[in-house]
Amino acid sequence: MYPPPHAYAPAPMPVPKPPRRWWQHPALIITALVVLPPAGIALAWTSQWERTQKILATVLSGIWFLIPLLSDPPEETGAEGKAQTTAAASASPAPNSSPPPAPTPTPSAEPQMPSAVGRPYAQAEKTVEELIDGELKALSAYADVSLPADYGTWLVCFQDVTAGSRLVARSAAPVVHLVAPGTACPATPGTDLRPKPAAPAPAPTTAAPTTAPAPDDDETGGSGGGNVSYRNCAAVRAAGAAPIRVGDPGYGRHLDRDGDGVGCER
């Protein structure tokens, strides 16, 4: 008995793959996936690769393509970067020609001496106490005028600390010189308000003739001289009687040294 016809049916022949084209070469596809990912992905799906390989190549190439787009652009250096910097500078608007506003000065941390000249002492003292928490010493501007018990209304003429000077470093209290209201300030502190009277000039001393007993005849040389007598030639000249001659009142031998009858000639 013969076997059935289908028992000897031949096995189906495998379907041959179509011939590979040049653009389907694996090396070309891989190069395209790295250099130009969109073109490489298109070539990968037209190749004879397995479906899993095509999906894996698409994912990796897409990541490689998106990394440069998502990252920050690198800074350009060299001549190209300088050219872009110059172009940006030329395109920027011109700066405002008006000068910037001056900075507001900050108040000094250390207090400074205010100007107290011309102000009542009470006001000047209050200002200084608020600045340094100290006192303001007062003296009279005139040496012969004393300060009263209450001199708050007296005016300041001088201050020993110049206005604007620092007060923190000073160990002694600032000093001001005062005058009474309505009184002018002196040229310098310590001047007398009432000048002392000048001492009278001494009167010139003149030698007055002295009255002496009448000399003897021997002393007058025998020529009467009355009751006038001169001690020396200085007294004769002071009396305006020089030269004195024999017979004149007051003539004596003691005045005529050469004995020629004329005394106190020179």
mmCIF file of N, CA and C in Angstrom, residues 27-162:
data_model
loop_
_atom_site.group_PDB
_atom_site.id
_atom_site.type_symbol
_atom_site.label_atom_id
_atom_site.label_comp_id
_atom_site.label_asym_id
_atom_site.label_seq_id
_atom_site.Cartn_x
_atom_site.Cartn_y
_atom_site.Cartn_z
ATOM 1 N N ALA A 27 28.377 50.681 8.861
ATOM 2 C CA ALA A 27 29.357 51.728 9.182
ATOM 3 C C ALA A 27 28.834 53.101 8.788
ATOM 4 N N LEU A 28 28.177 53.181 7.640
ATOM 5 C CA LEU A 28 27.632 54.458 7.201
ATOM 6 C C LEU A 28 26.511 54.922 8.113
ATOM 7 N N ILE A 29 25.662 53.982 8.539
ATOM 8 C CA ILE A 29 24.532 54.345 9.405
ATOM 9 C C ILE A 29 25.035 54.838 10.766
ATOM 10 N N ILE A 30 26.017 54.137 11.330
ATOM 11 C CA ILE A 30 26.552 54.539 12.644
ATOM 12 C C ILE A 30 27.209 55.927 12.561
ATOM 13 N N THR A 31 27.941 56.162 11.471
ATOM 14 C CA THR A 31 28.568 57.485 11.300
ATOM 15 C C THR A 31 27.514 58.580 11.202
ATOM 16 N N ALA A 32 26.433 58.311 10.467
ATOM 17 C CA ALA A 32 25.365 59.295 10.340
ATOM 18 C C ALA A 32 24.654 59.534 11.666
ATOM 19 N N LEU A 33 24.490 58.457 12.469
ATOM 20 C CA LEU A 33 23.855 58.618 13.776
ATOM 21 C C LEU A 33 24.674 59.526 14.701
ATOM 22 N N VAL A 34 26.004 59.529 14.556
ATOM 23 C CA VAL A 34 26.863 60.351 15.417
ATOM 24 C C VAL A 34 27.013 61.769 14.868
ATOM 25 N N VAL A 35 27.244 61.889 13.563
ATOM 26 C CA VAL A 35 27.513 63.207 12.970
ATOM 27 C C VAL A 35 26.218 63.962 12.718
ATOM 28 N N LEU A 36 25.242 63.321 12.115
ATOM 29 C CA LEU A 36 23.974 63.961 11.775
ATOM 30 C C LEU A 36 22.843 63.047 12.233
ATOM 31 N N PRO A 37 22.439 63.144 13.532
ATOM 32 C CA PRO A 37 21.473 62.198 14.080
ATOM 33 C C PRO A 37 20.178 62.075 13.288
ATOM 34 N N PRO A 38 19.522 63.126 12.807
ATOM 35 C CA PRO A 38 18.266 62.914 12.066
ATOM 36 C C PRO A 38 18.438 62.038 10.843
ATOM 37 N N ALA A 39 19.517 62.269 10.063
ATOM 38 C CA ALA A 39 19.749 61.434 8.877
ATOM 39 C C ALA A 39 20.105 60.008 9.267
ATOM 40 N N GLY A 40 20.878 59.865 10.377
ATOM 41 C CA GLY A 40 21.237 58.514 10.815
ATOM 42 C C GLY A 40 20.037 57.718 11.265
ATOM 43 N N ILE A 41 19.080 58.397 11.948
ATOM 44 C CA ILE A 41 17.864 57.672 12.383
ATOM 45 C C ILE A 41 17.051 57.207 11.185
ATOM 46 N N ALA A 42 16.947 58.070 10.170
ATOM 47 C CA ALA A 42 16.199 57.674 8.959
ATOM 48 C C ALA A 42 16.853 56.495 8.262
ATOM 49 N N LEU A 43 18.211 56.500 8.158
ATOM 50 C CA LEU A 43 18.900 55.374 7.518
ATOM 51 C C LEU A 43 18.770 54.098 8.341
ATOM 52 N N ALA A 44 18.752 54.257 9.700
ATOM 53 C CA ALA A 44 18.637 53.060 10.544
ATOM 54 C C ALA A 44 17.306 52.341 10.321
ATOM 55 N N TRP A 45 16.242 53.089 10.123
ATOM 56 C CA TRP A 45 14.945 52.438 9.923
ATOM 57 C C TRP A 45 14.779 51.896 8.508
ATOM 58 N N THR A 46 15.623 52.276 7.594
ATOM 59 C CA THR A 46 15.570 51.678 6.249
ATOM 60 C C THR A 46 16.560 50.541 6.097
ATOM 61 N N SER A 47 17.307 50.290 7.162
ATOM 62 C CA SER A 47 18.313 49.223 7.088
ATOM 63 C C SER A 47 17.665 47.873 7.373
ATOM 64 N N GLN A 48 18.494 46.859 7.362
ATOM 65 C CA GLN A 48 18.039 45.485 7.610
ATOM 66 C C GLN A 48 18.245 45.080 9.061
ATOM 67 N N TRP A 49 18.399 46.068 9.953
ATOM 68 C CA TRP A 49 18.587 45.746 11.365
ATOM 69 C C TRP A 49 17.291 45.229 11.962
ATOM 70 N N GLU A 50 17.452 44.576 13.101
ATOM 71 C CA GLU A 50 16.283 44.130 13.833
ATOM 72 C C GLU A 50 15.547 45.336 14.430
ATOM 73 N N ARG A 51 14.281 45.142 14.758
ATOM 74 C CA ARG A 51 13.482 46.245 15.279
ATOM 75 C C ARG A 51 14.050 46.775 16.599
ATOM 76 N N THR A 52 14.549 45.874 17.435
ATOM 77 C CA THR A 52 15.121 46.298 18.717
ATOM 78 C C THR A 52 16.353 47.172 18.500
ATOM 79 N N GLN A 53 17.176 46.777 17.521
ATOM 80 C CA GLN A 53 18.359 47.575 17.227
ATOM 81 C C GLN A 53 17.986 48.968 16.705
ATOM 82 N N LYS A 54 16.953 49.013 15.883
ATOM 83 C CA LYS A 54 16.535 50.312 15.352
ATOM 84 C C LYS A 54 16.051 51.250 16.476
ATOM 85 N N ILE A 55 15.261 50.684 17.429
ATOM 86 C CA ILE A 55 14.763 51.513 18.533
ATOM 87 C C ILE A 55 15.918 52.017 19.409
ATOM 88 N N LEU A 56 16.852 51.124 19.719
ATOM 89 C CA LEU A 56 17.995 51.511 20.544
ATOM 90 C C LEU A 56 18.840 52.583 19.859
ATOM 91 N N ALA A 57 19.075 52.449 18.565
ATOM 92 C CA ALA A 57 19.870 53.443 17.830
ATOM 93 C C ALA A 57 19.151 54.795 17.781
ATOM 94 N N THR A 58 17.808 54.740 17.650
ATOM 95 C CA THR A 58 17.048 55.993 17.619
ATOM 96 C C THR A 58 17.132 56.733 18.947
ATOM 97 N N VAL A 59 16.996 55.994 20.045
ATOM 98 C CA VAL A 59 17.038 56.631 21.375
ATOM 99 C C VAL A 59 18.413 57.243 21.656
ATOM 100 N N LEU A 60 19.476 56.473 21.399
ATOM 101 C CA LEU A 60 20.823 56.984 21.674
ATOM 102 C C LEU A 60 21.177 58.182 20.800
ATOM 103 N N SER A 61 20.803 58.104 19.521
ATOM 104 C CA SER A 61 21.102 59.226 18.630
ATOM 105 C C SER A 61 20.301 60.463 19.007
ATOM 106 N N GLY A 62 19.054 60.269 19.471
ATOM 107 C CA GLY A 62 18.248 61.419 19.879
ATOM 108 C C GLY A 62 18.828 62.112 21.112
ATOM 109 N N ILE A 63 19.301 61.301 22.065
ATOM 110 C CA ILE A 63 19.943 61.902 23.254
ATOM 111 C C ILE A 63 21.191 62.671 22.861
ATOM 112 N N TRP A 64 21.991 62.057 21.984
ATOM 113 C CA TRP A 64 23.212 62.730 21.509
ATOM 114 C C TRP A 64 22.887 64.046 20.792
ATOM 115 N N PHE A 65 21.754 64.080 20.129
ATOM 116 C CA PHE A 65 21.362 65.281 19.380
ATOM 117 C C PHE A 65 20.832 66.387 20.308
ATOM 118 N N LEU A 66 20.164 65.982 21.428
ATOM 119 C CA LEU A 66 19.547 66.970 22.301
ATOM 120 C C LEU A 66 20.496 67.537 23.360
ATOM 121 N N ILE A 67 21.579 66.843 23.659
ATOM 122 C CA ILE A 67 22.514 67.338 24.695
ATOM 123 C C ILE A 67 23.059 68.729 24.361
ATOM 124 N N PRO A 68 23.576 68.986 23.152
ATOM 125 C CA PRO A 68 24.084 70.349 22.870
ATOM 126 C C PRO A 68 23.000 71.418 22.907
ATOM 127 N N LEU A 69 21.754 71.046 22.567
ATOM 128 C CA LEU A 69 20.689 72.033 22.553
ATOM 129 C C LEU A 69 20.257 72.446 23.951
ATOM 130 N N LEU A 70 20.323 71.508 24.925
ATOM 131 C CA LEU A 70 19.880 71.785 26.285
ATOM 132 C C LEU A 70 20.955 72.419 27.150
ATOM 133 N N SER A 71 22.196 72.257 26.790
ATOM 134 C CA SER A 71 23.288 72.813 27.592
ATOM 135 C C SER A 71 23.525 74.278 27.210
ATOM 136 N N ASP A 72 24.217 75.054 28.118
ATOM 137 C CA ASP A 72 24.528 76.466 27.853
ATOM 138 C C ASP A 72 25.537 76.573 26.727
ATOM 139 N N PRO A 73 25.405 77.587 25.879
ATOM 140 C CA PRO A 73 26.379 77.738 24.796
ATOM 141 C C PRO A 73 27.745 78.096 25.355
ATOM 142 N N PRO A 74 28.794 77.548 24.820
ATOM 143 C CA PRO A 74 30.143 77.850 25.313
ATOM 144 C C PRO A 74 30.517 79.288 24.996
ATOM 145 N N GLU A 75 31.356 79.844 25.882
ATOM 146 C CA GLU A 75 31.835 81.209 25.657
ATOM 147 C C GLU A 75 32.823 81.220 24.507
ATOM 148 N N GLU A 76 32.645 82.165 23.636
ATOM 149 C CA GLU A 76 33.517 82.276 22.480
ATOM 150 C C GLU A 76 34.748 83.090 22.855
ATOM 151 N N THR A 77 35.881 82.567 22.457
ATOM 152 C CA THR A 77 37.149 83.220 22.759
ATOM 153 C C THR A 77 37.851 83.572 21.472
ATOM 154 N N GLY A 78 38.934 84.307 21.624
ATOM 155 C CA GLY A 78 39.742 84.641 20.455
ATOM 156 C C GLY A 78 39.167 85.810 19.695
ATOM 157 N N ALA A 79 39.529 85.871 18.419
ATOM 158 C CA ALA A 79 39.145 87.004 17.577
ATOM 159 C C ALA A 79 37.639 87.058 17.378
ATOM 160 N N GLU A 80 36.997 85.890 17.304
ATOM 161 C CA GLU A 80 35.555 85.879 17.085
ATOM 162 C C GLU A 80 34.818 86.455 18.285
ATOM 163 N N GLY A 81 35.266 86.071 19.504
ATOM 164 C CA GLY A 81 34.629 86.610 20.692
ATOM 165 C C GLY A 81 34.848 88.104 20.831
ATOM 166 N N LYS A 82 36.063 88.566 20.478
ATOM 167 C CA LYS A 82 36.327 90.001 20.545
ATOM 168 C C LYS A 82 35.467 90.773 19.558
ATOM 169 N N ALA A 83 35.279 90.195 18.365
ATOM 170 C CA ALA A 83 34.453 90.871 17.366
ATOM 171 C C ALA A 83 33.021 91.017 17.852
ATOM 172 N N GLN A 84 32.481 89.968 18.504
ATOM 173 C CA GLN A 84 31.120 90.055 19.016
ATOM 174 C C GLN A 84 31.017 91.063 20.167
ATOM 175 N N THR A 85 32.067 91.102 21.009
ATOM 176 C CA THR A 85 32.062 92.074 22.119
ATOM 177 C C THR A 85 32.079 93.499 21.603
ATOM 178 N N THR A 86 32.901 93.731 20.542
ATOM 179 C CA THR A 86 32.963 95.075 19.957
ATOM 180 C C THR A 86 31.636 95.458 19.323
ATOM 181 N N ALA A 87 30.989 94.507 18.652
ATOM 182 C CA ALA A 87 29.703 94.796 18.032
ATOM 183 C C ALA A 87 28.644 95.092 19.092
ATOM 184 N N ALA A 88 28.681 94.361 20.201
ATOM 185 C CA ALA A 88 27.707 94.616 21.260
ATOM 186 C C ALA A 88 27.932 95.976 21.895
ATOM 187 N N ALA A 89 29.229 96.363 22.041
ATOM 188 C CA ALA A 89 29.519 97.665 22.632
ATOM 189 C C ALA A 89 29.072 98.802 21.736
ATOM 190 N N SER A 90 29.264 98.622 20.420
ATOM 191 C CA SER A 90 28.839 99.676 19.492
ATOM 192 C C SER A 90 27.334 99.765 19.393
ATOM 193 N N ALA A 91 26.644 98.643 19.610
ATOM 194 C CA ALA A 91 25.184 98.655 19.524
ATOM 195 C C ALA A 91 24.532 99.170 20.789
ATOM 196 N N SER A 92 25.298 99.181 21.917
ATOM 197 C CA SER A 92 24.702 99.645 23.169
ATOM 198 C C SER A 92 24.482 101.142 23.113
ATOM 199 N N PRO A 93 23.462 101.679 23.778
ATOM 200 C CA PRO A 93 23.190 103.123 23.750
ATOM 201 C C PRO A 93 24.284 103.906 24.431
ATOM 202 N N ALA A 94 24.472 105.133 23.999
ATOM 203 C CA ALA A 94 25.510 106.002 24.569
ATOM 204 C C ALA A 94 25.159 106.323 26.006
ATOM 205 N N PRO A 95 26.165 106.367 26.888
ATOM 206 C CA PRO A 95 25.872 106.681 28.289
ATOM 207 C C PRO A 95 25.368 108.096 28.445
ATOM 208 N N ASN A 96 24.658 108.302 29.519
ATOM 209 C CA ASN A 96 24.107 109.628 29.794
ATOM 210 C C ASN A 96 25.234 110.612 30.080
ATOM 211 N N SER A 97 25.195 111.771 29.418
ATOM 212 C CA SER A 97 26.273 112.743 29.566
ATOM 213 C C SER A 97 26.225 113.475 30.890
ATOM 214 N N SER A 98 25.093 113.472 31.575
ATOM 215 C CA SER A 98 24.997 114.190 32.847
ATOM 216 C C SER A 98 25.794 113.451 33.906
ATOM 217 N N PRO A 99 26.516 114.188 34.782
ATOM 218 C CA PRO A 99 27.326 113.524 35.810
ATOM 219 C C PRO A 99 26.445 112.827 36.822
ATOM 220 N N PRO A 100 26.948 111.770 37.413
ATOM 221 C CA PRO A 100 26.150 111.065 38.429
ATOM 222 C C PRO A 100 25.936 111.952 39.640
ATOM 223 N N PRO A 101 24.840 111.769 40.329
ATOM 224 C CA PRO A 101 24.587 112.609 41.510
ATOM 225 C C PRO A 101 25.635 112.382 42.568
ATOM 226 N N ALA A 102 26.009 113.466 43.232
ATOM 227 C CA ALA A 102 27.026 113.382 44.275
ATOM 228 C C ALA A 102 26.483 112.578 45.441
ATOM 229 N N PRO A 103 27.319 111.728 46.039
ATOM 230 C CA PRO A 103 26.839 110.941 47.177
ATOM 231 C C PRO A 103 26.513 111.827 48.356
ATOM 232 N N THR A 104 25.493 111.469 49.053
ATOM 233 C CA THR A 104 25.085 112.234 50.217
ATOM 234 C C THR A 104 26.075 112.005 51.343
ATOM 235 N N PRO A 105 26.682 113.065 51.871
ATOM 236 C CA PRO A 105 27.666 112.851 52.937
ATOM 237 C C PRO A 105 27.012 112.284 54.176
ATOM 238 N N THR A 106 27.675 111.332 54.757
ATOM 239 C CA THR A 106 27.181 110.720 55.974
ATOM 240 C C THR A 106 27.660 111.521 57.172
ATOM 241 N N PRO A 107 26.838 111.668 58.161
ATOM 242 C CA PRO A 107 27.259 112.440 59.324
ATOM 243 C C PRO A 107 28.418 111.779 60.030
ATOM 244 N N SER A 108 29.319 112.618 60.556
ATOM 245 C CA SER A 108 30.499 112.105 61.233
ATOM 246 C C SER A 108 30.097 111.422 62.524
ATOM 247 N N ALA A 109 30.785 110.338 62.836
ATOM 248 C CA ALA A 109 30.476 109.597 64.050
ATOM 249 C C ALA A 109 30.911 110.367 65.286
ATOM 250 N N GLU A 110 31.925 111.233 65.171
ATOM 251 C CA GLU A 110 32.415 112.000 66.298
ATOM 252 C C GLU A 110 31.775 113.393 66.291
ATOM 253 N N PRO A 111 31.306 113.881 67.458
ATOM 254 C CA PRO A 111 30.694 115.222 67.501
ATOM 255 C C PRO A 111 31.735 116.295 67.253
ATOM 256 N N GLN A 112 31.289 117.422 66.735
ATOM 257 C CA GLN A 112 32.164 118.543 66.424
ATOM 258 C C GLN A 112 31.693 119.777 67.183
ATOM 259 N N MET A 113 32.650 120.639 67.496
ATOM 260 C CA MET A 113 32.356 121.859 68.248
ATOM 261 C C MET A 113 31.520 122.800 67.404
ATOM 262 N N PRO A 114 30.358 123.235 67.885
ATOM 263 C CA PRO A 114 29.552 124.199 67.119
ATOM 264 C C PRO A 114 30.109 125.608 67.277
ATOM 265 N N SER A 115 29.613 126.513 66.464
ATOM 266 C CA SER A 115 29.994 127.919 66.557
ATOM 267 C C SER A 115 29.118 128.587 67.608
ATOM 268 N N ALA A 116 29.734 129.053 68.703
ATOM 269 C CA ALA A 116 28.994 129.652 69.812
ATOM 270 C C ALA A 116 29.133 131.161 69.858
ATOM 271 N N VAL A 117 29.961 131.761 69.033
ATOM 272 C CA VAL A 117 30.205 133.201 69.073
ATOM 273 C C VAL A 117 28.922 133.938 68.712
ATOM 274 N N GLY A 118 28.558 134.940 69.534
ATOM 275 C CA GLY A 118 27.368 135.743 69.305
ATOM 276 C C GLY A 118 26.101 135.152 69.900
ATOM 277 N N ARG A 119 26.169 133.980 70.488
ATOM 278 C CA ARG A 119 24.984 133.349 71.067
ATOM 279 C C ARG A 119 25.001 133.496 72.580
ATOM 280 N N PRO A 120 23.840 133.489 73.214
ATOM 281 C CA PRO A 120 23.821 133.485 74.687
ATOM 282 C C PRO A 120 24.479 132.221 75.225
ATOM 283 N N TYR A 121 25.047 132.367 76.417
ATOM 284 C CA TYR A 121 25.770 131.233 76.992
ATOM 285 C C TYR A 121 24.844 130.045 77.241
ATOM 286 N N ALA A 122 23.597 130.298 77.655
ATOM 287 C CA ALA A 122 22.671 129.198 77.959
ATOM 288 C C ALA A 122 22.431 128.333 76.719
ATOM 289 N N GLN A 123 22.258 128.963 75.551
ATOM 290 C CA GLN A 123 22.043 128.190 74.324
ATOM 291 C C GLN A 123 23.304 127.419 73.929
ATOM 292 N N ALA A 124 24.460 128.060 73.998
ATOM 293 C CA ALA A 124 25.706 127.386 73.644
ATOM 294 C C ALA A 124 25.983 126.211 74.570
ATOM 295 N N GLU A 125 25.714 126.386 75.859
ATOM 296 C CA GLU A 125 25.955 125.309 76.820
ATOM 297 C C GLU A 125 25.041 124.121 76.536
ATOM 298 N N LYS A 126 23.781 124.383 76.207
ATOM 299 C CA LYS A 126 22.843 123.285 75.911
ATOM 300 C C LYS A 126 23.279 122.504 74.682
ATOM 301 N N THR A 127 23.746 123.221 73.648
ATOM 302 C CA THR A 127 24.185 122.540 72.427
ATOM 303 C C THR A 127 25.393 121.655 72.694
ATOM 304 N N VAL A 128 26.354 122.156 73.444
ATOM 305 C CA VAL A 128 27.566 121.375 73.738
ATOM 306 C C VAL A 128 27.234 120.182 74.609
ATOM 307 N N GLU A 129 26.360 120.344 75.584
ATOM 308 C CA GLU A 129 25.991 119.217 76.450
ATOM 309 C C GLU A 129 25.310 118.107 75.667
ATOM 310 N N GLU A 130 24.506 118.468 74.662
ATOM 311 C CA GLU A 130 23.851 117.436 73.849
ATOM 312 C C GLU A 130 24.855 116.684 72.978
ATOM 313 N N LEU A 131 25.957 117.344 72.587
ATOM 314 C CA LEU A 131 26.935 116.703 71.706
ATOM 315 C C LEU A 131 27.894 115.804 72.466
ATOM 316 N N ILE A 132 28.450 116.287 73.555
ATOM 317 C CA ILE A 132 29.504 115.532 74.244
ATOM 318 C C ILE A 132 29.110 115.132 75.652
ATOM 319 N N ASP A 133 27.894 115.466 76.067
ATOM 320 C CA ASP A 133 27.447 115.130 77.412
ATOM 321 C C ASP A 133 28.435 115.679 78.449
ATOM 322 N N GLY A 134 28.858 116.911 78.246
ATOM 323 C CA GLY A 134 29.803 117.552 79.154
ATOM 324 C C GLY A 134 29.433 118.998 79.368
ATOM 325 N N GLU A 135 30.275 119.723 80.136
ATOM 326 C CA GLU A 135 29.985 121.110 80.464
ATOM 327 C C GLU A 135 30.742 122.048 79.534
ATOM 328 N N LEU A 136 30.340 123.312 79.581
ATOM 329 C CA LEU A 136 30.978 124.383 78.820
ATOM 330 C C LEU A 136 31.440 125.424 79.834
ATOM 331 N N LYS A 137 32.756 125.581 79.941
ATOM 332 C CA LYS A 137 33.312 126.482 80.943
ATOM 333 C C LYS A 137 33.244 127.915 80.447
ATOM 334 N N ALA A 138 32.848 128.865 81.356
ATOM 335 C CA ALA A 138 32.673 130.272 80.986
ATOM 336 C C ALA A 138 33.640 131.133 81.769
ATOM 337 N N LEU A 139 34.238 132.109 81.088
ATOM 338 C CA LEU A 139 35.101 133.118 81.687
ATOM 339 C C LEU A 139 34.679 134.485 81.167
ATOM 340 N N SER A 140 35.005 135.525 81.907
ATOM 341 C CA SER A 140 34.697 136.883 81.462
ATOM 342 C C SER A 140 35.697 137.306 80.402
ATOM 343 N N ALA A 141 35.204 137.997 79.372
ATOM 344 C CA ALA A 141 36.096 138.457 78.311
ATOM 345 C C ALA A 141 36.941 139.638 78.755
ATOM 346 N N TYR A 142 36.518 140.365 79.812
ATOM 347 C CA TYR A 142 37.272 141.498 80.340
ATOM 348 C C TYR A 142 37.938 141.089 81.646
ATOM 349 N N ALA A 143 39.178 141.513 81.815
ATOM 350 C CA ALA A 143 39.924 141.132 83.011
ATOM 351 C C ALA A 143 39.380 141.818 84.253
ATOM 352 N N ASP A 144 38.813 143.028 84.136
ATOM 353 C CA ASP A 144 38.337 143.775 85.297
ATOM 354 C C ASP A 144 36.827 143.631 85.509
ATOM 355 N N VAL A 145 36.198 142.647 84.839
ATOM 356 C CA VAL A 145 34.764 142.405 85.006
ATOM 357 C C VAL A 145 34.582 140.955 85.431
ATOM 358 N N SER A 146 33.874 140.728 86.515
ATOM 359 C CA SER A 146 33.612 139.380 87.016
ATOM 360 C C SER A 146 32.243 138.905 86.553
ATOM 361 N N LEU A 147 32.130 137.600 86.406
ATOM 362 C CA LEU A 147 30.846 137.023 86.007
ATOM 363 C C LEU A 147 29.892 137.051 87.183
ATOM 364 N N PRO A 148 28.614 137.354 86.922
ATOM 365 C CA PRO A 148 27.628 137.303 88.011
ATOM 366 C C PRO A 148 27.247 135.859 88.317
ATOM 367 N N ALA A 149 26.359 135.707 89.273
ATOM 368 C CA ALA A 149 25.907 134.363 89.642
ATOM 369 C C ALA A 149 25.131 133.708 88.500
ATOM 370 N N ASP A 150 24.349 134.492 87.781
ATOM 371 C CA ASP A 150 23.573 133.979 86.649
ATOM 372 C C ASP A 150 24.031 134.725 85.388
ATOM 373 N N TYR A 151 24.774 134.032 84.539
ATOM 374 C CA TYR A 151 25.289 134.654 83.311
ATOM 375 C C TYR A 151 24.772 133.926 82.065
ATOM 376 N N GLY A 152 23.594 133.340 82.168
ATOM 377 C CA GLY A 152 23.036 132.612 81.031
ATOM 378 C C GLY A 152 22.710 133.493 79.845
ATOM 379 N N THR A 153 22.415 134.787 80.111
ATOM 380 C CA THR A 153 22.080 135.702 79.010
ATOM 381 C C THR A 153 23.299 136.424 78.460
ATOM 382 N N TRP A 154 24.462 136.246 79.074
ATOM 383 C CA TRP A 154 25.665 136.901 78.573
ATOM 384 C C TRP A 154 26.050 136.288 77.224
ATOM 385 N N LEU A 155 26.623 137.092 76.356
ATOM 386 C CA LEU A 155 26.934 136.670 74.994
ATOM 387 C C LEU A 155 28.364 136.154 74.893
ATOM 388 N N VAL A 156 28.550 135.181 74.002
ATOM 389 C CA VAL A 156 29.871 134.583 73.785
ATOM 390 C C VAL A 156 30.644 135.441 72.788
ATOM 391 N N CYS A 157 31.835 135.855 73.198
ATOM 392 C CA CYS A 157 32.713 136.634 72.310
ATOM 393 C C CYS A 157 33.810 135.772 71.693
ATOM 394 N N PHE A 158 34.366 134.837 72.461
ATOM 395 C CA PHE A 158 35.471 133.994 72.004
ATOM 396 C C PHE A 158 35.234 132.566 72.485
ATOM 397 N N GLN A 159 35.769 131.606 71.741
ATOM 398 C CA GLN A 159 35.761 130.200 72.142
ATOM 399 C C GLN A 159 37.127 129.617 71.841
ATOM 400 N N ASP A 160 37.653 128.828 72.794
ATOM 401 C CA ASP A 160 39.013 128.309 72.629
ATOM 402 C C ASP A 160 39.077 127.138 71.657
ATOM 403 N N VAL A 161 37.939 126.467 71.385
ATOM 404 C CA VAL A 161 37.894 125.358 70.423
ATOM 405 C C VAL A 161 37.259 125.881 69.138
ATOM 406 N N THR A 162 37.967 125.753 68.043
ATOM 407 C CA THR A 162 37.458 126.257 66.764
ATOM 408 C C THR A 162 36.227 125.471 66.341
#
